[in-house]
Short mmCIF file of N, CA, C and O in Angstrom, two decimals:
data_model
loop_
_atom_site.label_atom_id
_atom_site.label_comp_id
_atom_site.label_asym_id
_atom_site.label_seq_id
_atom_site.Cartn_x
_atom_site.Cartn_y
_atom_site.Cartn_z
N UNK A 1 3.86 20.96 -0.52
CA UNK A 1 4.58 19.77 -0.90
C UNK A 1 4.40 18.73 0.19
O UNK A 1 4.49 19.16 1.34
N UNK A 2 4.09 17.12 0.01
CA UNK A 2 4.41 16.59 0.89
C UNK A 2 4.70 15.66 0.15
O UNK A 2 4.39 15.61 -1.04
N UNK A 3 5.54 14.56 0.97
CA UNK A 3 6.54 13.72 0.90
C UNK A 3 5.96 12.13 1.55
O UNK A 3 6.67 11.14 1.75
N UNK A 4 5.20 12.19 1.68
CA UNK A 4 5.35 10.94 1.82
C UNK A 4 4.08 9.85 0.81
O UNK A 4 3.05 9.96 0.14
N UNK A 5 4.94 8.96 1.24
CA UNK A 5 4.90 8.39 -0.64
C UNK A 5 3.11 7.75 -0.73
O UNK A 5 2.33 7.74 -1.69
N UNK A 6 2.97 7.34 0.45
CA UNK A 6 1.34 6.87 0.21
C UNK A 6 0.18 8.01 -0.10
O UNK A 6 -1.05 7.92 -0.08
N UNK A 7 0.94 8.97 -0.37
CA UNK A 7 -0.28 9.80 -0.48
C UNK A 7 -0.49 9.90 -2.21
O UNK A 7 -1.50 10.38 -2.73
N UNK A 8 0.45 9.44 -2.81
CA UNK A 8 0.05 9.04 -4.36
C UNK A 8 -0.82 8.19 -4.63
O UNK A 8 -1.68 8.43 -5.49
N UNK A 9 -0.77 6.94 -3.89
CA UNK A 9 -1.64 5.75 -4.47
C UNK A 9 -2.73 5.65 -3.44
O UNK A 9 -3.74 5.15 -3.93
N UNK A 10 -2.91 6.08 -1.71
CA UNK A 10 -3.35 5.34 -1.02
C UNK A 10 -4.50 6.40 -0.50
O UNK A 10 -4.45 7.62 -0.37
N UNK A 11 -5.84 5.17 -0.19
CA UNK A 11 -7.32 5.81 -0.28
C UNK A 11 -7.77 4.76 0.44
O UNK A 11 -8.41 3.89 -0.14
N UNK A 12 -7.47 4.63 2.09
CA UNK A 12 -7.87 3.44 2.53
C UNK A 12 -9.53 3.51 2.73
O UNK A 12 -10.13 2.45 2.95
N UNK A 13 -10.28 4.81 2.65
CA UNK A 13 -11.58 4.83 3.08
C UNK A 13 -12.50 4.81 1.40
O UNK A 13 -13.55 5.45 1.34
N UNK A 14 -12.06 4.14 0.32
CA UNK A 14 -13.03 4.04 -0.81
C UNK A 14 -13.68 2.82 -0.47
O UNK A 14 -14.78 2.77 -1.03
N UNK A 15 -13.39 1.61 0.36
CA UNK A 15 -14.89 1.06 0.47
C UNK A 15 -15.68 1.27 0.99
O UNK A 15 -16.80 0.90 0.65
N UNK A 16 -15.39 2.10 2.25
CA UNK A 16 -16.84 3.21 2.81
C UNK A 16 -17.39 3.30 1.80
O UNK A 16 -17.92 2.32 1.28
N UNK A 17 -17.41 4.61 1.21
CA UNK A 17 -17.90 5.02 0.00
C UNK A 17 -17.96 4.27 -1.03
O UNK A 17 -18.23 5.12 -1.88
N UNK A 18 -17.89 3.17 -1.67
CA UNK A 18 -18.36 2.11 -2.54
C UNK A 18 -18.19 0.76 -1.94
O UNK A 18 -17.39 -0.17 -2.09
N UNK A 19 -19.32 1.02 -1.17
CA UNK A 19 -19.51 -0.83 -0.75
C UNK A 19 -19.78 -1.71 -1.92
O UNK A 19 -20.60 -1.40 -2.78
N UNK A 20 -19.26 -2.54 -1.95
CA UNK A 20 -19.35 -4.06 -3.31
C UNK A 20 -18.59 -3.72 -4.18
O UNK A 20 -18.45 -4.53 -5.09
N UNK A 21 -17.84 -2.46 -4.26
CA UNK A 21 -17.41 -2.41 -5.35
C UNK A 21 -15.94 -3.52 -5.05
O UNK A 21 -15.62 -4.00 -3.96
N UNK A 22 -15.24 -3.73 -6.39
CA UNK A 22 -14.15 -4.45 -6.30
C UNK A 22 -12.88 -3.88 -6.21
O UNK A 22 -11.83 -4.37 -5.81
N UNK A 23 -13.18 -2.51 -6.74
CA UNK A 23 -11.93 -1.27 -7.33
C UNK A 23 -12.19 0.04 -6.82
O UNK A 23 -13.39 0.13 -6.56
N UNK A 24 -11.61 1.01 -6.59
CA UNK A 24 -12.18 1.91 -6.45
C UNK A 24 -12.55 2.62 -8.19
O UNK A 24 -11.91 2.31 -9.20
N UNK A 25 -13.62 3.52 -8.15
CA UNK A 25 -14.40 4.24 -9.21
C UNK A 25 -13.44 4.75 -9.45
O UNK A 25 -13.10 4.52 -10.61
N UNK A 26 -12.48 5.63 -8.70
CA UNK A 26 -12.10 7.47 -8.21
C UNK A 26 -11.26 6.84 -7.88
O UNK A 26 -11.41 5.79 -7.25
N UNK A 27 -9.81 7.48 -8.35
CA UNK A 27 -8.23 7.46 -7.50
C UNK A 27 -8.52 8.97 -7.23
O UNK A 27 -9.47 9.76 -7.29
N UNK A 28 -6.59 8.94 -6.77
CA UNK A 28 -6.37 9.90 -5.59
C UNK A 28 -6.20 10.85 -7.07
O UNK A 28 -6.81 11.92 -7.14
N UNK A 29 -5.45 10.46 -8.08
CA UNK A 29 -5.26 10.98 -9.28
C UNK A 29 -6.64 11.54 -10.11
O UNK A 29 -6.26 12.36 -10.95
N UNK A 30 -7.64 11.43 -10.14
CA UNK A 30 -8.94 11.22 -10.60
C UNK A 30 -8.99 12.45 -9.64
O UNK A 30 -8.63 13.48 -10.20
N UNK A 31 -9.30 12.58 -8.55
CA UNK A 31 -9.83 13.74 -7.47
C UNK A 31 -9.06 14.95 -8.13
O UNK A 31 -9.47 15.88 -8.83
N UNK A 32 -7.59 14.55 -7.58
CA UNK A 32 -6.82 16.34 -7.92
C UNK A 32 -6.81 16.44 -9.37
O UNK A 32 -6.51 17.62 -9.57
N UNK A 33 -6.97 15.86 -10.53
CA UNK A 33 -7.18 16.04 -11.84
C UNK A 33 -8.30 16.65 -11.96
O UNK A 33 -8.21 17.62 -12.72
N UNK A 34 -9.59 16.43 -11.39
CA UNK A 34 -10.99 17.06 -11.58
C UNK A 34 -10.84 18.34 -10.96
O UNK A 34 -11.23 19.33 -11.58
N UNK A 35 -10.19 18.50 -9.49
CA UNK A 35 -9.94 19.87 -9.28
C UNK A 35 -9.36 21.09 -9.60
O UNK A 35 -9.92 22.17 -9.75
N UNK A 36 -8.14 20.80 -9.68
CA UNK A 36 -7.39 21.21 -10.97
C UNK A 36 -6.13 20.42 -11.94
O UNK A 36 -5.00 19.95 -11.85
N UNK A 37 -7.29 20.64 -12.90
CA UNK A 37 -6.56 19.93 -14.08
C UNK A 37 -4.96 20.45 -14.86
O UNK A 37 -4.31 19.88 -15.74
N UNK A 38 -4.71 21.61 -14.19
CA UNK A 38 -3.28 21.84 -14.61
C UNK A 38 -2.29 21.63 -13.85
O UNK A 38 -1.20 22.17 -14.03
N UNK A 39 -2.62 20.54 -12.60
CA UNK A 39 -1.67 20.54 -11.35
C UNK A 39 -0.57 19.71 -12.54
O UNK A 39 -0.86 19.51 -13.72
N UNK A 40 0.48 19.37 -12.00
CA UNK A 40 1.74 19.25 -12.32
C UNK A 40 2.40 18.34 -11.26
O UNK A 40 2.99 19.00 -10.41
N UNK A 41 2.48 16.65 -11.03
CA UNK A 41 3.30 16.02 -9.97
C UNK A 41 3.96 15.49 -10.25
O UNK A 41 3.90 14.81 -11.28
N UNK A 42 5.13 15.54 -9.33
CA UNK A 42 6.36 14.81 -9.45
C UNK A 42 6.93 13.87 -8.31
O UNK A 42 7.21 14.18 -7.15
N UNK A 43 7.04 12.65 -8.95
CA UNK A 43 7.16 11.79 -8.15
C UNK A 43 8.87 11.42 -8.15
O UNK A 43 9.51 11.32 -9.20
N UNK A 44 9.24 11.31 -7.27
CA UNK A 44 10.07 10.26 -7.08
C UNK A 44 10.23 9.16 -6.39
O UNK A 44 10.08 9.29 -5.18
N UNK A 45 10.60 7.63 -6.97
CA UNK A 45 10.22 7.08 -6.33
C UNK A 45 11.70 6.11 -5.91
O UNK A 45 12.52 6.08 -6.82
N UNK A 46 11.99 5.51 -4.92
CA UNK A 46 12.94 4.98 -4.23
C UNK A 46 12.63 3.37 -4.22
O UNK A 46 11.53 2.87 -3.99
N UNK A 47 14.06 2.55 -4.58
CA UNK A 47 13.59 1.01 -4.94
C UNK A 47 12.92 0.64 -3.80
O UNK A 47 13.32 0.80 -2.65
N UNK A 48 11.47 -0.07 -4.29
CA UNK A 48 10.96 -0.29 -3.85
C UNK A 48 11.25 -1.28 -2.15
O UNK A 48 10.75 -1.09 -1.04
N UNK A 49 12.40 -2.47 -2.74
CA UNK A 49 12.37 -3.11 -1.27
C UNK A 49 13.12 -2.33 -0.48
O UNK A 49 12.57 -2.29 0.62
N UNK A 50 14.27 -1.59 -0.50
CA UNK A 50 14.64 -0.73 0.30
C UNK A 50 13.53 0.14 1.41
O UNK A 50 13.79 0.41 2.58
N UNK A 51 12.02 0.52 0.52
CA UNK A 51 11.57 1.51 1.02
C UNK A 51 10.59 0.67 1.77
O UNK A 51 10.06 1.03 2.82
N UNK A 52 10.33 -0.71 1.06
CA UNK A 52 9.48 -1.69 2.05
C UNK A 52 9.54 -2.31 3.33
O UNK A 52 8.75 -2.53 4.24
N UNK A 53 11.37 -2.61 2.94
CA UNK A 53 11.89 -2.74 4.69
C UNK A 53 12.52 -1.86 5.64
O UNK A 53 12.99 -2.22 6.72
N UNK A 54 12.51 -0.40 5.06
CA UNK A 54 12.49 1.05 6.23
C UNK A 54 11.06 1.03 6.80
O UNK A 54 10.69 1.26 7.95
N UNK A 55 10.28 0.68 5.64
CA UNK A 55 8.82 0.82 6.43
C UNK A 55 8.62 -0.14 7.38
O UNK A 55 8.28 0.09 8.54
N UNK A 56 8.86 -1.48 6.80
CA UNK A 56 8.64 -2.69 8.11
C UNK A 56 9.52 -2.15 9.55
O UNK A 56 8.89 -2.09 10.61
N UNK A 57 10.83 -1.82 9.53
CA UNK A 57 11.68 -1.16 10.66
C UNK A 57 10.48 -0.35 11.39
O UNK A 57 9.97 -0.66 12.46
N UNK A 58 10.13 0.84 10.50
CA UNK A 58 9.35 1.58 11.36
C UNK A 58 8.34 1.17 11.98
O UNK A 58 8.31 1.05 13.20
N UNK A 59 7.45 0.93 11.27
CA UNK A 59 6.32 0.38 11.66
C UNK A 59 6.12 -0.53 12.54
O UNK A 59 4.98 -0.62 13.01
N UNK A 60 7.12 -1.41 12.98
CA UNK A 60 7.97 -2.42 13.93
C UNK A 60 8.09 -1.81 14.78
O UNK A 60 7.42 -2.27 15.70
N UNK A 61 8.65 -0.87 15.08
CA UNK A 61 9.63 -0.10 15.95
C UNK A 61 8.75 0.75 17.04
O UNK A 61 8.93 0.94 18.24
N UNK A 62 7.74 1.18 16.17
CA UNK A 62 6.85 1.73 16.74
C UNK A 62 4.83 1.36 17.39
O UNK A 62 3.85 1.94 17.87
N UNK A 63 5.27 0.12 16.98
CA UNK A 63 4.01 -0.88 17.15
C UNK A 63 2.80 -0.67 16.77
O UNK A 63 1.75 -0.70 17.41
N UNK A 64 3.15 -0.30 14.90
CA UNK A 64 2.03 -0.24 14.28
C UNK A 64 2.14 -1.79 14.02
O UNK A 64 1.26 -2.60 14.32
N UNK A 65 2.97 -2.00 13.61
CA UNK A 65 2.58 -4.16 13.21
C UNK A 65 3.22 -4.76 14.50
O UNK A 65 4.02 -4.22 15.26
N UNK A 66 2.66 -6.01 14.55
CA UNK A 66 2.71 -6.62 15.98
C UNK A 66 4.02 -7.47 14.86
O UNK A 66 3.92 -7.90 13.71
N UNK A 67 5.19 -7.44 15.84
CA UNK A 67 6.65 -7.56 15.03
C UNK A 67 7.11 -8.86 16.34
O UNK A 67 6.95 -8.70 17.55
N UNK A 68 7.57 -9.80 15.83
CA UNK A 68 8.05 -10.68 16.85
C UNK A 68 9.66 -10.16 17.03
O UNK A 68 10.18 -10.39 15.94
N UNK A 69 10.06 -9.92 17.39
CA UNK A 69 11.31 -9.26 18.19
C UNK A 69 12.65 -10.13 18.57
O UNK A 69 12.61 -11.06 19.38
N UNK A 70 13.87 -9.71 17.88
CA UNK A 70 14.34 -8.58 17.14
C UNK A 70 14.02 -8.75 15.74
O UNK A 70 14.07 -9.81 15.12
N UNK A 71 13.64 -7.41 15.20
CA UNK A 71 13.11 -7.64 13.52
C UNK A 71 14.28 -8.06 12.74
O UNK A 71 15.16 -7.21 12.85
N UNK A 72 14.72 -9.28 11.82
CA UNK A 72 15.96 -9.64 11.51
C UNK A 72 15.27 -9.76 9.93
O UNK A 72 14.08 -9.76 9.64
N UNK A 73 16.33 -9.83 9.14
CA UNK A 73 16.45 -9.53 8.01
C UNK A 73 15.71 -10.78 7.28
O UNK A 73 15.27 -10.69 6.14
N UNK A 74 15.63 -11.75 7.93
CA UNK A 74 14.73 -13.46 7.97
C UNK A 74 13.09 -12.89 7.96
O UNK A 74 12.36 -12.85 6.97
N UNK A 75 12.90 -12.64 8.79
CA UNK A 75 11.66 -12.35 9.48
C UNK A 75 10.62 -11.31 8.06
O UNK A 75 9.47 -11.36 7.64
N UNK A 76 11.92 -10.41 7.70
CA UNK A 76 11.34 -9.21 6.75
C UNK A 76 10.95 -10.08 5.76
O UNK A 76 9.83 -10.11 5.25
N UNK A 77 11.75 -10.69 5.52
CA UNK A 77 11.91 -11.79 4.05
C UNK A 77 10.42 -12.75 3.95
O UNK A 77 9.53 -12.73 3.10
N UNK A 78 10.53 -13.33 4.84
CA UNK A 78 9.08 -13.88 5.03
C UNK A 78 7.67 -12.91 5.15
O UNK A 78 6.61 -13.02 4.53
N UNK A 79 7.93 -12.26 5.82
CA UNK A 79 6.51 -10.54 5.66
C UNK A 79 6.93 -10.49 3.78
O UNK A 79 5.86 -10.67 3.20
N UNK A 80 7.40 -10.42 3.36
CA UNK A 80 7.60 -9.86 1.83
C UNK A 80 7.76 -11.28 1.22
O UNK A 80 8.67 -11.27 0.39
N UNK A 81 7.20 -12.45 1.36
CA UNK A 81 7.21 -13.03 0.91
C UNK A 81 5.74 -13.55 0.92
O UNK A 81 5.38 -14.14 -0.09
N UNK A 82 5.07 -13.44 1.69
CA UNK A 82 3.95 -13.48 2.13
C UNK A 82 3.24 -12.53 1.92
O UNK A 82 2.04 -12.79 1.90
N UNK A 83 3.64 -11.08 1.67
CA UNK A 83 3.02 -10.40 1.04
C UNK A 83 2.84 -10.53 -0.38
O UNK A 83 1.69 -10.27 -0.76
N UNK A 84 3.69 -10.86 -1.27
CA UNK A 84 3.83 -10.84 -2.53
C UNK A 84 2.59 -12.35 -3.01
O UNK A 84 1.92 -12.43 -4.04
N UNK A 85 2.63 -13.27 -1.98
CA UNK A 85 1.39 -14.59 -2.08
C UNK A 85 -0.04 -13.78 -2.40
O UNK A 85 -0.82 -13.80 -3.35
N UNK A 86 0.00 -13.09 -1.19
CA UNK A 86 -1.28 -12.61 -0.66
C UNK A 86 -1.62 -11.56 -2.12
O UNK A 86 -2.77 -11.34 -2.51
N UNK A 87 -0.58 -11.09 -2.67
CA UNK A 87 -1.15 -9.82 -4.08
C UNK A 87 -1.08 -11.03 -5.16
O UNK A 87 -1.83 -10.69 -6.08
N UNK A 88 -0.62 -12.04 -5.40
CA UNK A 88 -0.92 -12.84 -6.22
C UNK A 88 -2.18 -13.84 -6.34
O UNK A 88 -2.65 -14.17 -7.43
N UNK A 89 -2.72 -14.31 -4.98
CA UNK A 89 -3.86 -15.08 -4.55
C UNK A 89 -5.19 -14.23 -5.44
O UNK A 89 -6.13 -14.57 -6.15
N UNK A 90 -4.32 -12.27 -4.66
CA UNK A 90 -5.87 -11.57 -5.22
C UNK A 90 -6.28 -11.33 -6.67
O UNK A 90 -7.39 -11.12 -7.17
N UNK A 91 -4.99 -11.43 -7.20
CA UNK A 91 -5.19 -11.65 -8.59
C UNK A 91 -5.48 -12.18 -9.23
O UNK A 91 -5.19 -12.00 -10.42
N UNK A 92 -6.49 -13.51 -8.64
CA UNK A 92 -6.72 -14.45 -9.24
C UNK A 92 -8.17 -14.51 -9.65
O UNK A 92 -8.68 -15.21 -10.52
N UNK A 93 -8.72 -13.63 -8.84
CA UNK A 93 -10.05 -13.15 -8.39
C UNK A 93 -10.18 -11.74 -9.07
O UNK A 93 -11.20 -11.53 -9.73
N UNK A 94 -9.19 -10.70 -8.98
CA UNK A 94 -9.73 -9.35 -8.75
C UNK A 94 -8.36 -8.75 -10.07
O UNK A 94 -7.36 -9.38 -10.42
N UNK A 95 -8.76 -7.56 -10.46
CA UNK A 95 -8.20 -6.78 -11.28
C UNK A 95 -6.43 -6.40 -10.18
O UNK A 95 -5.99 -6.82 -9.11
N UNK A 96 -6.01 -5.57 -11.09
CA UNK A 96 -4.23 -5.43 -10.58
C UNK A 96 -4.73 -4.32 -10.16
O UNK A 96 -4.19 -3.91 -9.13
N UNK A 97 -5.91 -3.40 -10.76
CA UNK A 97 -6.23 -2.20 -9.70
C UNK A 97 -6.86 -2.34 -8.63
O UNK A 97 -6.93 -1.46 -7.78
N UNK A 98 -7.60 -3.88 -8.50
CA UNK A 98 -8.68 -3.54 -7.84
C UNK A 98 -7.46 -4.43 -6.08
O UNK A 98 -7.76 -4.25 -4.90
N UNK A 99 -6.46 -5.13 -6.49
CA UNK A 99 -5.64 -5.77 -5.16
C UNK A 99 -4.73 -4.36 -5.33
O UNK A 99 -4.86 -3.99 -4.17
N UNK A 100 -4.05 -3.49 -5.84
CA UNK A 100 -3.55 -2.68 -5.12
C UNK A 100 -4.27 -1.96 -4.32
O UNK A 100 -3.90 -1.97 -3.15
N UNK A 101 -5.47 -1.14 -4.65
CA UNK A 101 -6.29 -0.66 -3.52
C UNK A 101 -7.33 -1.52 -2.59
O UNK A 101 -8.49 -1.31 -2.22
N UNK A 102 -6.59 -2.36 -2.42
CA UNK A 102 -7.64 -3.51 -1.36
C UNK A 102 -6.73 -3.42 -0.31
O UNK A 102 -5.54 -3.73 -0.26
N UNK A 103 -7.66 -2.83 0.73
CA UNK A 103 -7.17 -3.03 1.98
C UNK A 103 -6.84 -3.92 2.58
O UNK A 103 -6.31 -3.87 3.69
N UNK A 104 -7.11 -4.93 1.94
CA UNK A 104 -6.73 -6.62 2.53
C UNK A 104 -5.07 -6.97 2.05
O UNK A 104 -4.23 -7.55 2.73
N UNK A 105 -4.95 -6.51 0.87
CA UNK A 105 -3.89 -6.42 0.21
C UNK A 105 -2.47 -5.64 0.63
O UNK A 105 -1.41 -6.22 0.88
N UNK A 106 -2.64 -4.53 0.66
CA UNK A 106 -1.98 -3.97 0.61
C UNK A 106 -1.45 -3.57 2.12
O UNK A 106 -0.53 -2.76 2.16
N UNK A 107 -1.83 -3.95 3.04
CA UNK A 107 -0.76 -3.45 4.66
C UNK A 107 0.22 -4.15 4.89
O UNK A 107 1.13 -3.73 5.60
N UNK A 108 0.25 -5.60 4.23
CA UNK A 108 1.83 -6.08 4.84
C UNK A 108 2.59 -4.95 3.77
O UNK A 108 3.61 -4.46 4.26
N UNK A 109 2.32 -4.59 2.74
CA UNK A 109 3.66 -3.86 1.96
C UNK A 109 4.16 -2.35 2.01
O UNK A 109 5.04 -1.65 1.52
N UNK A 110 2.78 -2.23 3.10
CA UNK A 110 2.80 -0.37 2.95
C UNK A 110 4.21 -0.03 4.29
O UNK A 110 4.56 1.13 4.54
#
């Protein structure tokens, strides 16, 4: 069992393996389905902004994102506001599959 939640959607190394592409070919779902096809997952999932700004805390806290200091509830608001630009910009261009797995996309929200 593991628990943590990016391991459902997240495949940061598919543009290695498909340069030009826009999307990935292959999800994470696609892999363990071909391996075995009778697996069985269960997700639960937790409202989303709750789990977006525990992650900003952490990730803050621990200087995976360069966080201007003290992280205030302002500051988050703008990261998630600016994130939500940045998945809309890509949509303008690119499929809804192809900006969730875009690495360009997706680190302010992870």
């Amino acid at each position: 069992m593991d628990a943590t939640p990016s391991a459902v959607w997240d495949n940061e190394f598919w543009e290695v393996f498909h340069p030009g592409y826009r999307e990935p070919p292959v999800t994470n779902a696609d892999v363990i389905a071909t391996i075995n096809p009778d697996t069985k997952i269960i997700v639960s999932l937790r409202n989303p902004i709750s789990r977006m700004q525990s992650a900003y805390q952490f990730f803050c806290a621990f200087h995976v994102y360069m966080c201007d200091r003290p992280v205030t509830p302002e500051k988050f608001h703008n990261l998630a506001s600016e994130a939500v630009q940045i998945f809309r910009n890509c949509e303008r261009t690119n499929s809804v599959r192809g900006c969730v797995y875009s690495t360009d996309t997706h680190q302010l929200a992870t």
